[in-house]
PDB file of C-alpha atoms and ligand atoms in Angstrom:
ATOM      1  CA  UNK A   1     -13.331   2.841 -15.863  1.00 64.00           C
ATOM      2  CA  UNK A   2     -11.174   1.701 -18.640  1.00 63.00           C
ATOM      3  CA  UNK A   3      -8.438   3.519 -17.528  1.00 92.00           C
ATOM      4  CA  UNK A   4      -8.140   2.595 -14.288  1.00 96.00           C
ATOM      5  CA  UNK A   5      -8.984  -0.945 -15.403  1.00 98.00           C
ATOM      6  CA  UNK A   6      -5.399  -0.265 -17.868  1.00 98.00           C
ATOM      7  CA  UNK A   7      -3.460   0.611 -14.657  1.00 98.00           C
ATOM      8  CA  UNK A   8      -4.521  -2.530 -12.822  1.00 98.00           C
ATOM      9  CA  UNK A   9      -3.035  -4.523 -15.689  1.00 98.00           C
ATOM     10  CA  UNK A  10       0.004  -2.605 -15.696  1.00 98.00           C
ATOM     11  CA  UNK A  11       0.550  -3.205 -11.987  1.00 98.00           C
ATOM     12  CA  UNK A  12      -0.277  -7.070 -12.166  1.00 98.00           C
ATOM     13  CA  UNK A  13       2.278  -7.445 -14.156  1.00 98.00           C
ATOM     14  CA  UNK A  14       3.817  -9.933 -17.555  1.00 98.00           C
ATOM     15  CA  UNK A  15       2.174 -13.045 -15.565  1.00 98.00           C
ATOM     16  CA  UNK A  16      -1.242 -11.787 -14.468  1.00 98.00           C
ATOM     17  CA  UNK A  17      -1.797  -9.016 -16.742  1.00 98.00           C
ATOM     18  CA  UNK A  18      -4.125 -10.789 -19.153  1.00 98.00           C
ATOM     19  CA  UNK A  19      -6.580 -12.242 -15.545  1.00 98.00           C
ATOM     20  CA  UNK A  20     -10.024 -10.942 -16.279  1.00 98.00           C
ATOM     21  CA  UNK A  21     -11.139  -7.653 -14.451  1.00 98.00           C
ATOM     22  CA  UNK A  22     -13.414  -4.900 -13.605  1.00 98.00           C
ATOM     23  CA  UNK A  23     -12.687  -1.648 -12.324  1.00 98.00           C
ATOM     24  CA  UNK A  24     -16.222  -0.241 -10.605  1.00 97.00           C
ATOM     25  CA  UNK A  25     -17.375   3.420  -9.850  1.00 97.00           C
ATOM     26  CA  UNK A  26     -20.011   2.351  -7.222  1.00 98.00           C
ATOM     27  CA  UNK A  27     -21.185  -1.619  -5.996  1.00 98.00           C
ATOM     28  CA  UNK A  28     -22.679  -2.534  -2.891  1.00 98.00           C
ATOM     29  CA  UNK A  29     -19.889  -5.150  -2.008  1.00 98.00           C
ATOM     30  CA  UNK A  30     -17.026  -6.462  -4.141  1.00 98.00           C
ATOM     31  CA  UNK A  31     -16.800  -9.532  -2.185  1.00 98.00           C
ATOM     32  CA  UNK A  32     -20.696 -10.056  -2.829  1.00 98.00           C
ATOM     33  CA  UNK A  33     -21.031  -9.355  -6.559  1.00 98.00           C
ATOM     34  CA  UNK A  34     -17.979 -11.759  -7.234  1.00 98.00           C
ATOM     35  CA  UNK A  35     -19.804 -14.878  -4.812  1.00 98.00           C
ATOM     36  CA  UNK A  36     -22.981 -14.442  -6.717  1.00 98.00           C
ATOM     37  CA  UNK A  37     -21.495 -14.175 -10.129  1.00 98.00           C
ATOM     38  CA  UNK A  38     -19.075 -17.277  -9.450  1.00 98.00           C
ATOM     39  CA  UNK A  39     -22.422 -18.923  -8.125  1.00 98.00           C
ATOM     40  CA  UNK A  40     -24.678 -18.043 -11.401  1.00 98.00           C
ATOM     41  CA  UNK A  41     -21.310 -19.562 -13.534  1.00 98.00           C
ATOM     42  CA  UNK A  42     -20.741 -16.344 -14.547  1.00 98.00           C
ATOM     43  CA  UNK A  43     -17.214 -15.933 -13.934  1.00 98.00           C
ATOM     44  CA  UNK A  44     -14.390 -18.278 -12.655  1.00 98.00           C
ATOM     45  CA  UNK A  45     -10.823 -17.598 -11.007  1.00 98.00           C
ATOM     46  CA  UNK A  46      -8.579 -16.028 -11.195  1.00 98.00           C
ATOM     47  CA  UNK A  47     -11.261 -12.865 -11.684  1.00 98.00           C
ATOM     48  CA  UNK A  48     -10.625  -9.226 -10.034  1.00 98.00           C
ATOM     49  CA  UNK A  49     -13.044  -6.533  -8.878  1.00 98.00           C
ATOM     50  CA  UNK A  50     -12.281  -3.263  -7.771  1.00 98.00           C
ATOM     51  CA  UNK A  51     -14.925  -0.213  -6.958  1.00 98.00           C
ATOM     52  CA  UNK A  52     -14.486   2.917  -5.998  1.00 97.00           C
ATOM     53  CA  UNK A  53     -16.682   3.268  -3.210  1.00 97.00           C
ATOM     54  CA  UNK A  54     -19.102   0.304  -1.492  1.00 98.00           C
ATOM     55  CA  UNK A  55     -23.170   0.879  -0.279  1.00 97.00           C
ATOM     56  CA  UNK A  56     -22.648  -2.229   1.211  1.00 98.00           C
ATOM     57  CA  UNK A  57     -19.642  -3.170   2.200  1.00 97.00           C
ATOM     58  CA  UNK A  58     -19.090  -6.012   4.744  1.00 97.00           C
ATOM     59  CA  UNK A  59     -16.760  -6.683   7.342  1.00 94.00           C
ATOM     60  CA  UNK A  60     -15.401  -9.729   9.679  1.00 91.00           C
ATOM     61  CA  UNK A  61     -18.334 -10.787  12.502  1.00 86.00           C
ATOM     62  CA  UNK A  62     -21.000  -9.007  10.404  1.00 89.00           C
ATOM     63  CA  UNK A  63     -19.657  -5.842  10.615  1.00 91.00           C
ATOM     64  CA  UNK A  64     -20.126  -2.967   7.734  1.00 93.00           C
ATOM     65  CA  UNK A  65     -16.980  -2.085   6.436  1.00 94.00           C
ATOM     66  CA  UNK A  66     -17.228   1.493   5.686  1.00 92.00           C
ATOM     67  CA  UNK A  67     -16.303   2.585   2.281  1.00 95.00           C
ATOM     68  CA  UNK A  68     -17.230   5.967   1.076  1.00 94.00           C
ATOM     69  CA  UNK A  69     -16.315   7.388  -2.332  1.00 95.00           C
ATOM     70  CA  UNK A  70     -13.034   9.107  -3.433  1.00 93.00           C
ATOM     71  CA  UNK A  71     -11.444   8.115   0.130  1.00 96.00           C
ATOM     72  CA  UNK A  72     -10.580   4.144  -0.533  1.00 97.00           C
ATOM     73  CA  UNK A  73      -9.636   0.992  -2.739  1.00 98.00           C
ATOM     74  CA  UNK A  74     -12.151  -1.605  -2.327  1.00 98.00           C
ATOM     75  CA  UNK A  75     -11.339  -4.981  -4.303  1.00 98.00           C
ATOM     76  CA  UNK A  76     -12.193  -8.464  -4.199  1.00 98.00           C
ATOM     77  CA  UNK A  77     -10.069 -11.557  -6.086  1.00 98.00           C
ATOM     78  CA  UNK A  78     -11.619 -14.585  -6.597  1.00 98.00           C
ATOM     79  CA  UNK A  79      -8.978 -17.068  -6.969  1.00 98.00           C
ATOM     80  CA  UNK A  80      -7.999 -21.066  -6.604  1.00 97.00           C
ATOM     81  CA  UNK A  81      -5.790 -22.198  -4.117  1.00 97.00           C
ATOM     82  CA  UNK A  82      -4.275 -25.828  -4.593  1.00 96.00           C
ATOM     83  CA  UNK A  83      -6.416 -28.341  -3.196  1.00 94.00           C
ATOM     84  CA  UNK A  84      -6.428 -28.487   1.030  1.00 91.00           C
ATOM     85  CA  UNK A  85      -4.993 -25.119   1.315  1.00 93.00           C
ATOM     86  CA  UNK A  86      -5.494 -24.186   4.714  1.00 89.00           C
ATOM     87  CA  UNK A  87      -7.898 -20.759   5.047  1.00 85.00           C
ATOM     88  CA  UNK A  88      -5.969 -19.522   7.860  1.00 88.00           C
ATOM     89  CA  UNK A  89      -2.802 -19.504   5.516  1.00 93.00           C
ATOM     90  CA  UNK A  90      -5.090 -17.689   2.659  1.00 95.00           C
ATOM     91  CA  UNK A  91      -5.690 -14.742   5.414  1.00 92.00           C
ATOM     92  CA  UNK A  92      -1.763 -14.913   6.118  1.00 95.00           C
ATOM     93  CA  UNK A  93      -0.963 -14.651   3.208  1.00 97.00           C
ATOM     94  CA  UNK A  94      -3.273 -12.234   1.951  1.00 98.00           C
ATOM     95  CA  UNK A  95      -1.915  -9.276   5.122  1.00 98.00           C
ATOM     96  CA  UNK A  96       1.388 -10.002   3.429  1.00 98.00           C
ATOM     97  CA  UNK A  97       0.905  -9.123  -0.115  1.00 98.00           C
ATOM     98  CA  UNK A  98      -1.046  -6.095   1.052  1.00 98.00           C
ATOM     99  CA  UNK A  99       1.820  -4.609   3.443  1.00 98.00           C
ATOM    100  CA  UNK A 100       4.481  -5.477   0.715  1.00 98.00           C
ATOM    101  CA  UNK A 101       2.343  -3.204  -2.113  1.00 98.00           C
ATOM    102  CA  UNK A 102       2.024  -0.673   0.710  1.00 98.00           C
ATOM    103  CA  UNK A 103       5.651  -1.110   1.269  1.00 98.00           C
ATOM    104  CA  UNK A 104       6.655  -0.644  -2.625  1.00 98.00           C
ATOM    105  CA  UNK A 105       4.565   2.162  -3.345  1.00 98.00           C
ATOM    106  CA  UNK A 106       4.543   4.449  -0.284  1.00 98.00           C
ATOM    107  CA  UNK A 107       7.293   5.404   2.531  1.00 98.00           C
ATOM    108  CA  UNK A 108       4.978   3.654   4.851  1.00 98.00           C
ATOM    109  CA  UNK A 109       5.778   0.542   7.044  1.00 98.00           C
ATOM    110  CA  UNK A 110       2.282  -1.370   7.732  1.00 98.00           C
ATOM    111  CA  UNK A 111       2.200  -3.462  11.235  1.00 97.00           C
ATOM    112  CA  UNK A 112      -0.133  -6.235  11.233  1.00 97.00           C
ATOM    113  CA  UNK A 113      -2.867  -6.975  13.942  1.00 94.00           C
ATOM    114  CA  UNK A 114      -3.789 -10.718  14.268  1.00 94.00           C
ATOM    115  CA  UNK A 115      -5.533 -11.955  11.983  1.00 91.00           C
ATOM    116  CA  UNK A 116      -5.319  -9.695   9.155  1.00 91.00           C
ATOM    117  CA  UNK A 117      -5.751  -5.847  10.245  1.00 94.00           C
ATOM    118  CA  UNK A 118      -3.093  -3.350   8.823  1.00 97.00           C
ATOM    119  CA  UNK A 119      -1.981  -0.965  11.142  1.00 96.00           C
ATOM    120  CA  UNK A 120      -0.301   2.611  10.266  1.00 96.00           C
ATOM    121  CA  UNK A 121       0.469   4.701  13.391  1.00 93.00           C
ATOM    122  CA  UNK A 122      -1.890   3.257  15.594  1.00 92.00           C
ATOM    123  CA  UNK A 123      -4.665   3.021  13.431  1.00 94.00           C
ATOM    124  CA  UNK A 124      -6.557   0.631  11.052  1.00 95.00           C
ATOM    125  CA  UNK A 125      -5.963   1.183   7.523  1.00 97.00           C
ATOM    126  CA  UNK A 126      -6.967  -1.815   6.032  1.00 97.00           C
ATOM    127  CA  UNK A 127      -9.320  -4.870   6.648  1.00 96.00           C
ATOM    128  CA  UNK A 128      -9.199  -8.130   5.043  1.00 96.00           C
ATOM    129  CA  UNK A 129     -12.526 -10.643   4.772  1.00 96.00           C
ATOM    130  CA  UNK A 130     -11.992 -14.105   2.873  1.00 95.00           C
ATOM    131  CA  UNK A 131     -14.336 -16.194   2.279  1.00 95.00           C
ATOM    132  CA  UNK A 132     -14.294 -20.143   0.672  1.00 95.00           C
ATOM    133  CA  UNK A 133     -16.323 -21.061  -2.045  1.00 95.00           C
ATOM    134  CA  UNK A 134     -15.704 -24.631  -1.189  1.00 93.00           C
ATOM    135  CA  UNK A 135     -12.737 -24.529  -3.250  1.00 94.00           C
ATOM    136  CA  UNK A 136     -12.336 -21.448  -4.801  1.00 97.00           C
ATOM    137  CA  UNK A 137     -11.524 -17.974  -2.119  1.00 97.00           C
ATOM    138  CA  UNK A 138     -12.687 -14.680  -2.762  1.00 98.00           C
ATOM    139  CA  UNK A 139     -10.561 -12.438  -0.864  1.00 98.00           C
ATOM    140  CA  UNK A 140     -12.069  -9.161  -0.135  1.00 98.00           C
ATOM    141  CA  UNK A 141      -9.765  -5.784   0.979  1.00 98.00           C
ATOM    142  CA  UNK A 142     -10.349  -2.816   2.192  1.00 98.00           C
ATOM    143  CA  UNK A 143      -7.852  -0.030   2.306  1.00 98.00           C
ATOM    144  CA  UNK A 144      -8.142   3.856   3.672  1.00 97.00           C
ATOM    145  CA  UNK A 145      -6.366   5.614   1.255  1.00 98.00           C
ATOM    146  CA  UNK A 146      -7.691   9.279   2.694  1.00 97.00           C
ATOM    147  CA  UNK A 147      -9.279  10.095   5.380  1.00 95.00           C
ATOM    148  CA  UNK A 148     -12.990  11.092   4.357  1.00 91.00           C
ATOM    149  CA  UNK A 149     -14.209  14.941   5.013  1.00 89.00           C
ATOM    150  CA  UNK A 150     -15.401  14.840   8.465  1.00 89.00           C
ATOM    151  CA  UNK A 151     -13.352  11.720   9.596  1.00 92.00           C
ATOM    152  CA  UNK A 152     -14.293   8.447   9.901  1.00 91.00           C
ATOM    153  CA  UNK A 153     -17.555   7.537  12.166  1.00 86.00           C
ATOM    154  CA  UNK A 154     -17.209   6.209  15.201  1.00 85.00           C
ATOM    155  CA  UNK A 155     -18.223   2.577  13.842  1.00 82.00           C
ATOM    156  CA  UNK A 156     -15.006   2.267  11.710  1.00 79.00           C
ATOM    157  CA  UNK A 157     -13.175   1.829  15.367  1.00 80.00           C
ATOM    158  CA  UNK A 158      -9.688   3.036  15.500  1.00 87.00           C
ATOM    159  CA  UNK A 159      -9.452   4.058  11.878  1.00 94.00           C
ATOM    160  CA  UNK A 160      -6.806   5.391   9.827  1.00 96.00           C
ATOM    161  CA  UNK A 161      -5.887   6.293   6.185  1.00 97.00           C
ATOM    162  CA  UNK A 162      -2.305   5.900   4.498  1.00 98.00           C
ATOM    163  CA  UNK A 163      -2.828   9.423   3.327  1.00 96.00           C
ATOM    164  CA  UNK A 164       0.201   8.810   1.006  1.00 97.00           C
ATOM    165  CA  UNK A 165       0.762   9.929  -2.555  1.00 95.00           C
ATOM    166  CA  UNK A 166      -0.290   6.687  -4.128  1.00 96.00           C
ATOM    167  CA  UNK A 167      -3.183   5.631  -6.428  1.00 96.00           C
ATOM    168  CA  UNK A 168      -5.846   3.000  -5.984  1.00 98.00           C
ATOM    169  CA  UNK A 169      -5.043   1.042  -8.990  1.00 98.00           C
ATOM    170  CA  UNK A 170      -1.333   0.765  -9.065  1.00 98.00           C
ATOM    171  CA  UNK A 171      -2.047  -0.936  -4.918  1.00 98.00           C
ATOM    172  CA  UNK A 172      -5.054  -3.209  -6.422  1.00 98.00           C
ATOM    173  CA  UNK A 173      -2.584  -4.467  -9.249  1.00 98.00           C
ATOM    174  CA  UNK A 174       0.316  -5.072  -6.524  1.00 98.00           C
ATOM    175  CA  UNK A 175      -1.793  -6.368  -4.670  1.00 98.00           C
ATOM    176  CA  UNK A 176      -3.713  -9.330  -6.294  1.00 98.00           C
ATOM    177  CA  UNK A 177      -0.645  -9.606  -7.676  1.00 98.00           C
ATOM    178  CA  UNK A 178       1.546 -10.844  -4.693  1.00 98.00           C
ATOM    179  CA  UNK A 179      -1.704 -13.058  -3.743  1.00 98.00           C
ATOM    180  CA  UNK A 180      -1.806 -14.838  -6.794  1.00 98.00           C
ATOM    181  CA  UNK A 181       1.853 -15.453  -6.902  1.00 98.00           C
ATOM    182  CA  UNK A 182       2.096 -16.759  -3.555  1.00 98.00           C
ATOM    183  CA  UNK A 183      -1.408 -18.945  -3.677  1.00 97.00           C
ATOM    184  CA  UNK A 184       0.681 -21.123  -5.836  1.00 97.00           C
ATOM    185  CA  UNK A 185       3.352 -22.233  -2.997  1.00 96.00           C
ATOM    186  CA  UNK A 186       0.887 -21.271   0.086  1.00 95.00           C
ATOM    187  CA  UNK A 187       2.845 -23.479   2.569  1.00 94.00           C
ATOM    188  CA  UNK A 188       5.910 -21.851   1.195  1.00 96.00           C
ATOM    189  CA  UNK A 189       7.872 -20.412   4.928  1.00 96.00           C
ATOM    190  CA  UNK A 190       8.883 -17.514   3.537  1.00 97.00           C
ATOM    191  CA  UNK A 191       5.202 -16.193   3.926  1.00 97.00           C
ATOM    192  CA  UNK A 192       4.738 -17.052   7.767  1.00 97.00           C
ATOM    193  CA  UNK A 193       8.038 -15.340   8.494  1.00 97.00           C
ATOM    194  CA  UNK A 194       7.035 -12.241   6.217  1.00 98.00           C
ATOM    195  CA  UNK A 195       3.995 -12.156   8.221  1.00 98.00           C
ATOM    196  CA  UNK A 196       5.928 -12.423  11.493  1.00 97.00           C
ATOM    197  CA  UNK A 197       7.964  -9.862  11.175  1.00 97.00           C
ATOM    198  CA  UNK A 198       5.218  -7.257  10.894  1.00 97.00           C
ATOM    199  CA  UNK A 199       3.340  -8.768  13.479  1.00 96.00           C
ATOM    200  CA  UNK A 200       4.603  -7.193  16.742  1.00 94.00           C
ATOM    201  CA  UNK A 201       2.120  -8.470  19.403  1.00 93.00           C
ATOM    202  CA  UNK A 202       4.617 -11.859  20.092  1.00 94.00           C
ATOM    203  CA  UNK A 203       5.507 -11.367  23.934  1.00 93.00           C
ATOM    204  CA  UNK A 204       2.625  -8.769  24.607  1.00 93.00           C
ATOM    205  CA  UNK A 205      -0.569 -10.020  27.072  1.00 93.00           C
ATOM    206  CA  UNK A 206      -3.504  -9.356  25.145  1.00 94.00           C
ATOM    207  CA  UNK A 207      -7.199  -9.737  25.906  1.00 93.00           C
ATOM    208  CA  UNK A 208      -9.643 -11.858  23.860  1.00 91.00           C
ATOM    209  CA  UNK A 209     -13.244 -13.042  23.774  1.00 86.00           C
ATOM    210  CA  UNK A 210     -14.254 -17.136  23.821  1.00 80.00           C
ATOM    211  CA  UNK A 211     -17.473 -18.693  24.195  1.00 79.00           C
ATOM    212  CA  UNK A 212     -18.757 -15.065  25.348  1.00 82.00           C
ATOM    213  CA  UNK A 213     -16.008 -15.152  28.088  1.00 85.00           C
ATOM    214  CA  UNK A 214     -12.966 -11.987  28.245  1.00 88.00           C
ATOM    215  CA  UNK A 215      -9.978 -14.277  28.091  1.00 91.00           C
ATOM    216  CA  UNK A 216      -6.474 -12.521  28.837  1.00 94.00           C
ATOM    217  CA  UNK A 217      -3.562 -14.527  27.687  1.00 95.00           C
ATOM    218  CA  UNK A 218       0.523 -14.113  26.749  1.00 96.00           C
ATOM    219  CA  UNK A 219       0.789 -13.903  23.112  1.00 96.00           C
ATOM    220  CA  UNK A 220       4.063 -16.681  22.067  1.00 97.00           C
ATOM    221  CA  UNK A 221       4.142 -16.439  18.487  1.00 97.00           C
ATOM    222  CA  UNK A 222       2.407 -17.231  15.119  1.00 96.00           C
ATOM    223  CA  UNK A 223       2.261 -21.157  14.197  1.00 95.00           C
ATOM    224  CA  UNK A 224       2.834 -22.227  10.892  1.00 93.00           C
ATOM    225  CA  UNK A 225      -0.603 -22.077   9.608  1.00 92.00           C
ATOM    226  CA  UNK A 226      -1.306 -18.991  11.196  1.00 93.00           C
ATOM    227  CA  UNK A 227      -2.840 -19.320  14.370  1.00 95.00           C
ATOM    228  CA  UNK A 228      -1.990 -17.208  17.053  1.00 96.00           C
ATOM    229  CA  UNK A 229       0.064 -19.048  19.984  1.00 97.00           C
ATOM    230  CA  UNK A 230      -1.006 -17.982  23.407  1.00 97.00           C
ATOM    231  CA  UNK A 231      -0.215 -19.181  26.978  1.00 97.00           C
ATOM    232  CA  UNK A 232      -2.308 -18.722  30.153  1.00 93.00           C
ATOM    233  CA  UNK A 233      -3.172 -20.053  33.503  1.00 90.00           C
ATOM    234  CA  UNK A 234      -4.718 -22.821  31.956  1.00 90.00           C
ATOM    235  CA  UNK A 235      -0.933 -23.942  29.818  1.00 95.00           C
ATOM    236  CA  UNK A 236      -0.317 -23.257  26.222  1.00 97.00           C
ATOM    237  CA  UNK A 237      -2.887 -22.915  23.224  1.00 94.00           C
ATOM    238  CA  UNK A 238      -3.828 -21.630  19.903  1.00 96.00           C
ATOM    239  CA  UNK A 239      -6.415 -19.141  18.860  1.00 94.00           C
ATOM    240  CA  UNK A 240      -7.618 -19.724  15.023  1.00 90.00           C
ATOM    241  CA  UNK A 241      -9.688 -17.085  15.007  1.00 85.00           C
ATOM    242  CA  UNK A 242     -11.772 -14.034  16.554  1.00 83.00           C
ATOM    243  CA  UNK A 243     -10.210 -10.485  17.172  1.00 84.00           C
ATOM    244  CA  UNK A 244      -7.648  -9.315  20.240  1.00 90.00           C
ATOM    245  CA  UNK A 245      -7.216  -6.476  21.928  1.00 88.00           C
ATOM    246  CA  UNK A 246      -4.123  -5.440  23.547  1.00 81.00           C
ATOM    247  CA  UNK A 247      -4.097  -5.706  27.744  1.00 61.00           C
ATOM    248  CA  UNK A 248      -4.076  -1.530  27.727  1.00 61.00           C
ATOM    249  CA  UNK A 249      -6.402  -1.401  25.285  1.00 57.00           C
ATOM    250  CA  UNK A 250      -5.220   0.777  22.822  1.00 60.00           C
ATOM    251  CA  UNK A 251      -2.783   0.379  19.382  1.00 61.00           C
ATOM    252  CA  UNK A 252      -1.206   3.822  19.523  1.00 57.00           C
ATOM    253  CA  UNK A 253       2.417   4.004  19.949  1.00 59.00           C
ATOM    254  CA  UNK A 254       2.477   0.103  19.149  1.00 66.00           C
ATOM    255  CA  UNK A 255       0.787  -0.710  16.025  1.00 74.00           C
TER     256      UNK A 255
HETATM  257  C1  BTN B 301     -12.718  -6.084   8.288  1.00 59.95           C
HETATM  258  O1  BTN B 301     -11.896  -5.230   8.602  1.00 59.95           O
HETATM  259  O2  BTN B 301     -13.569  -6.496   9.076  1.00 59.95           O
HETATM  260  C2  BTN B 301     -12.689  -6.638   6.882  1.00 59.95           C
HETATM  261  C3  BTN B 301     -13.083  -5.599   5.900  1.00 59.95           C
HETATM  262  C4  BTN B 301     -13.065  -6.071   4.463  1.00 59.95           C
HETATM  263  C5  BTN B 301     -13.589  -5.000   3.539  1.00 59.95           C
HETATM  264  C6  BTN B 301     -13.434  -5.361   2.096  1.00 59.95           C
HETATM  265  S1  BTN B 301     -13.732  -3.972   1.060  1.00 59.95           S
HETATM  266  C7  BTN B 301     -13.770  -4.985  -0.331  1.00 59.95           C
HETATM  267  C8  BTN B 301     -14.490  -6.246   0.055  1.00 59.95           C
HETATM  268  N1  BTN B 301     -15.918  -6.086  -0.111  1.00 59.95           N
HETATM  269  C9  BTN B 301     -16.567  -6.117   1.043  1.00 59.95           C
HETATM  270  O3  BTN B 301     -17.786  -5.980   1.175  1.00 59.95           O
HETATM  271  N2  BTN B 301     -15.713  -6.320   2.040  1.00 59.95           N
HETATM  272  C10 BTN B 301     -14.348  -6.451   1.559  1.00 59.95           C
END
């Protein structure tokens, strides 16, 4: 994959350009083979996967993220934040840098979904997993580029492809790009606002699960280290993590 591999440097940029990287055909999960290579000492951060297509790959709460080949960029970065770097701010921050690539390179506006699901026209085109190394974060993406012969299965949920005229590694390059650049000012404000202006569900009643209970609550706003700010019978509150729903149920038309 060396040229693809060239195109990922070209799209990282003067700074990052020279971060080590490998472009995959086929892996089982990008966020797996970088967390057992950073375990055996084999690589450190900043380090950048991509693959073509996943056998394995993983989403949030267990799920299997979907990822067949010639349809989608999958690519993990394992990186360093600055010491005490909040996780939620990682995620944040992570939704940003992927709707700003999406932004740059197609004519497409991504909405986000609390915590970190990109939205095009109702659907899900793009799922973000991090996970901490106790230190180091390997943050793991997911993006529908085309929608695969015979749709997505039903498992994928509402899902959606950008079906836009852009190529996988010019988006990975942007991408890990804008993460690294903003992992090294994480608390900087700029990011929470980015985040909350493409995060329309501020004023809307949406439903959510806690301790196995439906909750429904008033969404208020995003707090500064990303938690979503809710209100209900019970007074105000913050939700740090987990997955909404909107009160009607659906995205279209919305999202
Ligand atoms: C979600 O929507 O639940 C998160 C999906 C994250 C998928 C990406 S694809 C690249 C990386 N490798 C994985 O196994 N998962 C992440």
């Amino acid at each position: 994959m060396e040229r693809a591999e060239e195109a990922i440097r070209r799209a990282l940029g003067s700074k990052w350009e020279k971060i080590p990287l490998r472009a995959l055909v086929e892996t089982d999960s990008t966020n797996l083979r970088l967390k057992e290579a950073y375990r055996e000492g084999r690589i450190a951060p900043p380090y950048l996967l991509t693959a073509d297509s996943q056998t394995a790959g993983r989403g949030r709460l267990g799920r299997r993220f979907v990822s067949p080949p010639g349809t989608g960029l999958y690519m993990s970065l394992l990186a360093a934040p600055p010491p005490n770097t909040d996780c939620g701010l990682i995620t944040i921050l992570a939704a940003v840098a992927v709707c700003r690539a999406i932004e740059e390179t197609t004519d497409l506006r991504p909405k986000i979904k609390w915590v970190n699901d990109l939205f095009v026209n109702g659907k899900k085109v793009c799922g973000i997993l991090a996970e901490g190394l106790g230190g180091p974060v390997i943050v793991g993406i997911g993006v529908n580029l085309r929608t695969p012969l015979g749709g997505f299965p039903p498992e994928a949920g509402p899902a959606g492809a950008l079906d836009a005229d852009v190529e996988a590694p010019l988006l990975a390059g942007r991408i890990a790009r804008y993460i690294l650049d903003g992992l090294e000012s994480p608390n900087d404000p700029a990011i929470i606002d980015a985040y909350r202006q493409r995060m329309p569900l501020t004023g809307q009643t949406i439903r959510y699960t806690q301790n196995g209970q439906e909750k429904t609550a008033r969404v208020t706003g995003v707090s500064t280290d990303g938690g979503l700010m809710v209100e209900d019978e019970t007074g105000p509150h913050i939700l740090r993590t987990g997955e909404v729903s909107l009160g009607s149920g659906a995205f279209e038309g919305f999202l």
